[in-house]
Amino acid sequence: MAAEVTRSRRFPRNIYAFGTTSFFNDTASEMAYWILPVFLASIGAGPAQLGVIEGVAECVASLAKLYSGYLADRLHHRKPLVVSGYVIANAVKP
């Protein structure tokens, strides 16, 4: 009985893989996010240009979330959607 309880409380391997991937992806995103204003200022961009760049980035991210949410509701196999999302996210990072 005790073996069944501990076995049922363990998470599947995919949960650990997804958590680790998410951690590294989010860490890379946050590291690049705070450097962007400094980089843009060093090449002569002002506050207005920074605002436009950040606004466009947030708009694209919101539209991508909307579309991927729609796909996730329609698809029964979500793992390819998650994997492709992380592949794309890591491919566009410098």
JSON list of N, CA and C in Angstrom, two decimals, residues 47-88:
[
{"chain": "A", "resi": 47, "resn": "PRO", "atom": "N", "xyz": [13.56, 57.07, -25.75]},
{"chain": "A", "resi": 47, "resn": "PRO", "atom": "CA", "xyz": [12.44, 56.44, -25.05]},
{"chain": "A", "resi": 47, "resn": "PRO", "atom": "C", "xyz": [11.27, 56.08, -25.97]},
{"chain": "A", "resi": 48, "resn": "ALA", "atom": "N", "xyz": [11.01, 56.90, -26.97]},
{"chain": "A", "resi": 48, "resn": "ALA", "atom": "CA", "xyz": [9.89, 56.62, -27.89]},
{"chain": "A", "resi": 48, "resn": "ALA", "atom": "C", "xyz": [10.16, 55.35, -28.70]},
{"chain": "A", "resi": 49, "resn": "GLN", "atom": "N", "xyz": [11.38, 55.21, -29.19]},
{"chain": "A", "resi": 49, "resn": "GLN", "atom": "CA", "xyz": [11.72, 54.01, -29.96]},
{"chain": "A", "resi": 49, "resn": "GLN", "atom": "C", "xyz": [11.67, 52.76, -29.08]},
{"chain": "A", "resi": 50, "resn": "LEU", "atom": "N", "xyz": [12.15, 52.90, -27.86]},
{"chain": "A", "resi": 50, "resn": "LEU", "atom": "CA", "xyz": [12.10, 51.77, -26.93]},
{"chain": "A", "resi": 50, "resn": "LEU", "atom": "C", "xyz": [10.65, 51.38, -26.65]},
{"chain": "A", "resi": 51, "resn": "GLY", "atom": "N", "xyz": [9.78, 52.37, -26.48]},
{"chain": "A", "resi": 51, "resn": "GLY", "atom": "CA", "xyz": [8.37, 52.10, -26.25]},
{"chain": "A", "resi": 51, "resn": "GLY", "atom": "C", "xyz": [7.71, 51.39, -27.42]},
{"chain": "A", "resi": 52, "resn": "VAL", "atom": "N", "xyz": [8.06, 51.82, -28.64]},
{"chain": "A", "resi": 52, "resn": "VAL", "atom": "CA", "xyz": [7.49, 51.17, -29.83]},
{"chain": "A", "resi": 52, "resn": "VAL", "atom": "C", "xyz": [7.97, 49.72, -29.93]},
{"chain": "A", "resi": 53, "resn": "ILE", "atom": "N", "xyz": [9.24, 49.50, -29.69]},
{"chain": "A", "resi": 53, "resn": "ILE", "atom": "CA", "xyz": [9.79, 48.15, -29.78]},
{"chain": "A", "resi": 53, "resn": "ILE", "atom": "C", "xyz": [9.14, 47.24, -28.73]},
{"chain": "A", "resi": 54, "resn": "GLU", "atom": "N", "xyz": [9.04, 47.73, -27.51]},
{"chain": "A", "resi": 54, "resn": "GLU", "atom": "CA", "xyz": [8.41, 46.93, -26.45]},
{"chain": "A", "resi": 54, "resn": "GLU", "atom": "C", "xyz": [6.93, 46.71, -26.72]},
{"chain": "A", "resi": 55, "resn": "GLY", "atom": "N", "xyz": [6.25, 47.73, -27.25]},
{"chain": "A", "resi": 55, "resn": "GLY", "atom": "CA", "xyz": [4.83, 47.59, -27.57]},
{"chain": "A", "resi": 55, "resn": "GLY", "atom": "C", "xyz": [4.58, 46.56, -28.66]},
{"chain": "A", "resi": 56, "resn": "VAL", "atom": "N", "xyz": [5.40, 46.60, -29.69]},
{"chain": "A", "resi": 56, "resn": "VAL", "atom": "CA", "xyz": [5.26, 45.62, -30.78]},
{"chain": "A", "resi": 56, "resn": "VAL", "atom": "C", "xyz": [5.56, 44.21, -30.26]},
{"chain": "A", "resi": 57, "resn": "ALA", "atom": "N", "xyz": [6.58, 44.09, -29.42]},
{"chain": "A", "resi": 57, "resn": "ALA", "atom": "CA", "xyz": [6.93, 42.77, -28.87]},
{"chain": "A", "resi": 57, "resn": "ALA", "atom": "C", "xyz": [5.78, 42.21, -28.03]},
{"chain": "A", "resi": 58, "resn": "GLU", "atom": "N", "xyz": [5.18, 43.05, -27.20]},
{"chain": "A", "resi": 58, "resn": "GLU", "atom": "CA", "xyz": [4.06, 42.59, -26.37]},
{"chain": "A", "resi": 58, "resn": "GLU", "atom": "C", "xyz": [2.84, 42.26, -27.22]},
{"chain": "A", "resi": 59, "resn": "CYS", "atom": "N", "xyz": [2.60, 43.03, -28.28]},
{"chain": "A", "resi": 59, "resn": "CYS", "atom": "CA", "xyz": [1.48, 42.76, -29.17]},
{"chain": "A", "resi": 59, "resn": "CYS", "atom": "C", "xyz": [1.65, 41.42, -29.88]},
{"chain": "A", "resi": 60, "resn": "VAL", "atom": "N", "xyz": [2.84, 41.17, -30.40]},
{"chain": "A", "resi": 60, "resn": "VAL", "atom": "CA", "xyz": [3.12, 39.90, -31.07]},
{"chain": "A", "resi": 60, "resn": "VAL", "atom": "C", "xyz": [2.98, 38.74, -30.09]},
{"chain": "A", "resi": 61, "resn": "ALA", "atom": "N", "xyz": [3.49, 38.92, -28.87]},
{"chain": "A", "resi": 61, "resn": "ALA", "atom": "CA", "xyz": [3.38, 37.86, -27.86]},
{"chain": "A", "resi": 61, "resn": "ALA", "atom": "C", "xyz": [1.92, 37.58, -27.52]},
{"chain": "A", "resi": 62, "resn": "SER", "atom": "N", "xyz": [1.12, 38.62, -27.38]},
{"chain": "A", "resi": 62, "resn": "SER", "atom": "CA", "xyz": [-0.30, 38.43, -27.05]},
{"chain": "A", "resi": 62, "resn": "SER", "atom": "C", "xyz": [-1.05, 37.73, -28.18]},
{"chain": "A", "resi": 63, "resn": "LEU", "atom": "N", "xyz": [-0.77, 38.11, -29.41]},
{"chain": "A", "resi": 63, "resn": "LEU", "atom": "CA", "xyz": [-1.42, 37.46, -30.55]},
{"chain": "A", "resi": 63, "resn": "LEU", "atom": "C", "xyz": [-1.00, 36.00, -30.67]},
{"chain": "A", "resi": 64, "resn": "ALA", "atom": "N", "xyz": [0.28, 35.73, -30.40]},
{"chain": "A", "resi": 64, "resn": "ALA", "atom": "CA", "xyz": [0.75, 34.35, -30.44]},
{"chain": "A", "resi": 64, "resn": "ALA", "atom": "C", "xyz": [0.09, 33.51, -29.35]},
{"chain": "A", "resi": 65, "resn": "LYS", "atom": "N", "xyz": [-0.10, 34.10, -28.17]},
{"chain": "A", "resi": 65, "resn": "LYS", "atom": "CA", "xyz": [-0.79, 33.37, -27.09]},
{"chain": "A", "resi": 65, "resn": "LYS", "atom": "C", "xyz": [-2.24, 33.10, -27.45]},
{"chain": "A", "resi": 66, "resn": "LEU", "atom": "N", "xyz": [-2.88, 34.06, -28.07]},
{"chain": "A", "resi": 66, "resn": "LEU", "atom": "CA", "xyz": [-4.27, 33.88, -28.48]},
{"chain": "A", "resi": 66, "resn": "LEU", "atom": "C", "xyz": [-4.39, 32.74, -29.50]},
{"chain": "A", "resi": 67, "resn": "TYR", "atom": "N", "xyz": [-3.52, 32.75, -30.51]},
{"chain": "A", "resi": 67, "resn": "TYR", "atom": "CA", "xyz": [-3.57, 31.72, -31.54]},
{"chain": "A", "resi": 67, "resn": "TYR", "atom": "C", "xyz": [-3.18, 30.36, -30.99]},
{"chain": "A", "resi": 68, "resn": "SER", "atom": "N", "xyz": [-2.14, 30.32, -30.15]},
{"chain": "A", "resi": 68, "resn": "SER", "atom": "CA", "xyz": [-1.72, 29.02, -29.60]},
{"chain": "A", "resi": 68, "resn": "SER", "atom": "C", "xyz": [-2.77, 28.48, -28.63]},
{"chain": "A", "resi": 69, "resn": "GLY", "atom": "N", "xyz": [-3.49, 29.34, -27.93]},
{"chain": "A", "resi": 69, "resn": "GLY", "atom": "CA", "xyz": [-4.59, 28.89, -27.09]},
{"chain": "A", "resi": 69, "resn": "GLY", "atom": "C", "xyz": [-5.70, 28.28, -27.91]},
{"chain": "A", "resi": 70, "resn": "TYR", "atom": "N", "xyz": [-6.00, 28.91, -29.04]},
{"chain": "A", "resi": 70, "resn": "TYR", "atom": "CA", "xyz": [-7.00, 28.36, -29.96]},
{"chain": "A", "resi": 70, "resn": "TYR", "atom": "C", "xyz": [-6.57, 26.99, -30.47]},
{"chain": "A", "resi": 71, "resn": "LEU", "atom": "N", "xyz": [-5.30, 26.88, -30.87]},
{"chain": "A", "resi": 71, "resn": "LEU", "atom": "CA", "xyz": [-4.79, 25.58, -31.35]},
{"chain": "A", "resi": 71, "resn": "LEU", "atom": "C", "xyz": [-4.83, 24.53, -30.24]},
{"chain": "A", "resi": 72, "resn": "ALA", "atom": "N", "xyz": [-4.47, 24.92, -29.04]},
{"chain": "A", "resi": 72, "resn": "ALA", "atom": "CA", "xyz": [-4.47, 23.96, -27.93]},
{"chain": "A", "resi": 72, "resn": "ALA", "atom": "C", "xyz": [-5.87, 23.45, -27.63]},
{"chain": "A", "resi": 73, "resn": "ASP", "atom": "N", "xyz": [-6.87, 24.31, -27.81]},
{"chain": "A", "resi": 73, "resn": "ASP", "atom": "CA", "xyz": [-8.25, 23.86, -27.60]},
{"chain": "A", "resi": 73, "resn": "ASP", "atom": "C", "xyz": [-8.71, 22.91, -28.70]},
{"chain": "A", "resi": 74, "resn": "ARG", "atom": "N", "xyz": [-8.19, 23.07, -29.90]},
{"chain": "A", "resi": 74, "resn": "ARG", "atom": "CA", "xyz": [-8.62, 22.25, -31.03]},
{"chain": "A", "resi": 74, "resn": "ARG", "atom": "C", "xyz": [-7.85, 20.94, -31.16]},
{"chain": "A", "resi": 75, "resn": "LEU", "atom": "N", "xyz": [-6.58, 20.95, -30.76]},
{"chain": "A", "resi": 75, "resn": "LEU", "atom": "CA", "xyz": [-5.75, 19.75, -30.89]},
{"chain": "A", "resi": 75, "resn": "LEU", "atom": "C", "xyz": [-5.90, 18.86, -29.67]},
{"chain": "A", "resi": 76, "resn": "HIS", "atom": "N", "xyz": [-5.87, 17.58, -29.91]},
{"chain": "A", "resi": 76, "resn": "HIS", "atom": "CA", "xyz": [-5.93, 16.64, -28.79]},
{"chain": "A", "resi": 76, "resn": "HIS", "atom": "C", "xyz": [-4.54, 16.30, -28.29]},
{"chain": "A", "resi": 77, "resn": "HIS", "atom": "N", "xyz": [-3.53, 16.43, -29.14]},
{"chain": "A", "resi": 77, "resn": "HIS", "atom": "CA", "xyz": [-2.15, 16.16, -28.77]},
{"chain": "A", "resi": 77, "resn": "HIS", "atom": "C", "xyz": [-1.44, 17.49, -28.62]},
{"chain": "A", "resi": 78, "resn": "ARG", "atom": "N", "xyz": [-1.24, 17.91, -27.38]},
{"chain": "A", "resi": 78, "resn": "ARG", "atom": "CA", "xyz": [-0.67, 19.23, -27.12]},
{"chain": "A", "resi": 78, "resn": "ARG", "atom": "C", "xyz": [0.85, 19.20, -27.02]},
{"chain": "A", "resi": 79, "resn": "LYS", "atom": "N", "xyz": [1.43, 18.04, -26.86]},
{"chain": "A", "resi": 79, "resn": "LYS", "atom": "CA", "xyz": [2.88, 17.96, -26.70]},
{"chain": "A", "resi": 79, "resn": "LYS", "atom": "C", "xyz": [3.63, 18.55, -27.90]},
{"chain": "A", "resi": 80, "resn": "PRO", "atom": "N", "xyz": [3.23, 18.26, -29.15]},
{"chain": "A", "resi": 80, "resn": "PRO", "atom": "CA", "xyz": [3.93, 18.89, -30.28]},
{"chain": "A", "resi": 80, "resn": "PRO", "atom": "C", "xyz": [3.82, 20.42, -30.27]},
{"chain": "A", "resi": 81, "resn": "LEU", "atom": "N", "xyz": [2.71, 20.94, -29.79]},
{"chain": "A", "resi": 81, "resn": "LEU", "atom": "CA", "xyz": [2.53, 22.38, -29.70]},
{"chain": "A", "resi": 81, "resn": "LEU", "atom": "C", "xyz": [3.49, 22.98, -28.67]},
{"chain": "A", "resi": 82, "resn": "VAL", "atom": "N", "xyz": [3.63, 22.32, -27.53]},
{"chain": "A", "resi": 82, "resn": "VAL", "atom": "CA", "xyz": [4.53, 22.80, -26.49]},
{"chain": "A", "resi": 82, "resn": "VAL", "atom": "C", "xyz": [5.98, 22.72, -26.96]},
{"chain": "A", "resi": 83, "resn": "VAL", "atom": "N", "xyz": [6.35, 21.60, -27.55]},
{"chain": "A", "resi": 83, "resn": "VAL", "atom": "CA", "xyz": [7.72, 21.42, -28.02]},
{"chain": "A", "resi": 83, "resn": "VAL", "atom": "C", "xyz": [8.06, 22.44, -29.11]},
{"chain": "A", "resi": 84, "resn": "SER", "atom": "N", "xyz": [7.16, 22.62, -30.07]},
{"chain": "A", "resi": 84, "resn": "SER", "atom": "CA", "xyz": [7.44, 23.60, -31.14]},
{"chain": "A", "resi": 84, "resn": "SER", "atom": "C", "xyz": [7.50, 25.01, -30.58]},
{"chain": "A", "resi": 85, "resn": "GLY", "atom": "N", "xyz": [6.70, 25.32, -29.58]},
{"chain": "A", "resi": 85, "resn": "GLY", "atom": "CA", "xyz": [6.76, 26.64, -28.96]},
{"chain": "A", "resi": 85, "resn": "GLY", "atom": "C", "xyz": [8.11, 26.90, -28.30]},
{"chain": "A", "resi": 86, "resn": "TYR", "atom": "N", "xyz": [8.63, 25.92, -27.59]},
{"chain": "A", "resi": 86, "resn": "TYR", "atom": "CA", "xyz": [9.93, 26.10, -26.96]},
{"chain": "A", "resi": 86, "resn": "TYR", "atom": "C", "xyz": [11.06, 26.12, -27.99]},
{"chain": "A", "resi": 87, "resn": "VAL", "atom": "N", "xyz": [10.93, 25.35, -29.05]},
{"chain": "A", "resi": 87, "resn": "VAL", "atom": "CA", "xyz": [11.96, 25.39, -30.11]},
{"chain": "A", "resi": 87, "resn": "VAL", "atom": "C", "xyz": [11.99, 26.77, -30.75]},
{"chain": "A", "resi": 88, "resn": "ILE", "atom": "N", "xyz": [10.83, 27.31, -31.07]},
{"chain": "A", "resi": 88, "resn": "ILE", "atom": "CA", "xyz": [10.76, 28.65, -31.68]},
{"chain": "A", "resi": 88, "resn": "ILE", "atom": "C", "xyz": [11.28, 29.70, -30.70]}
]
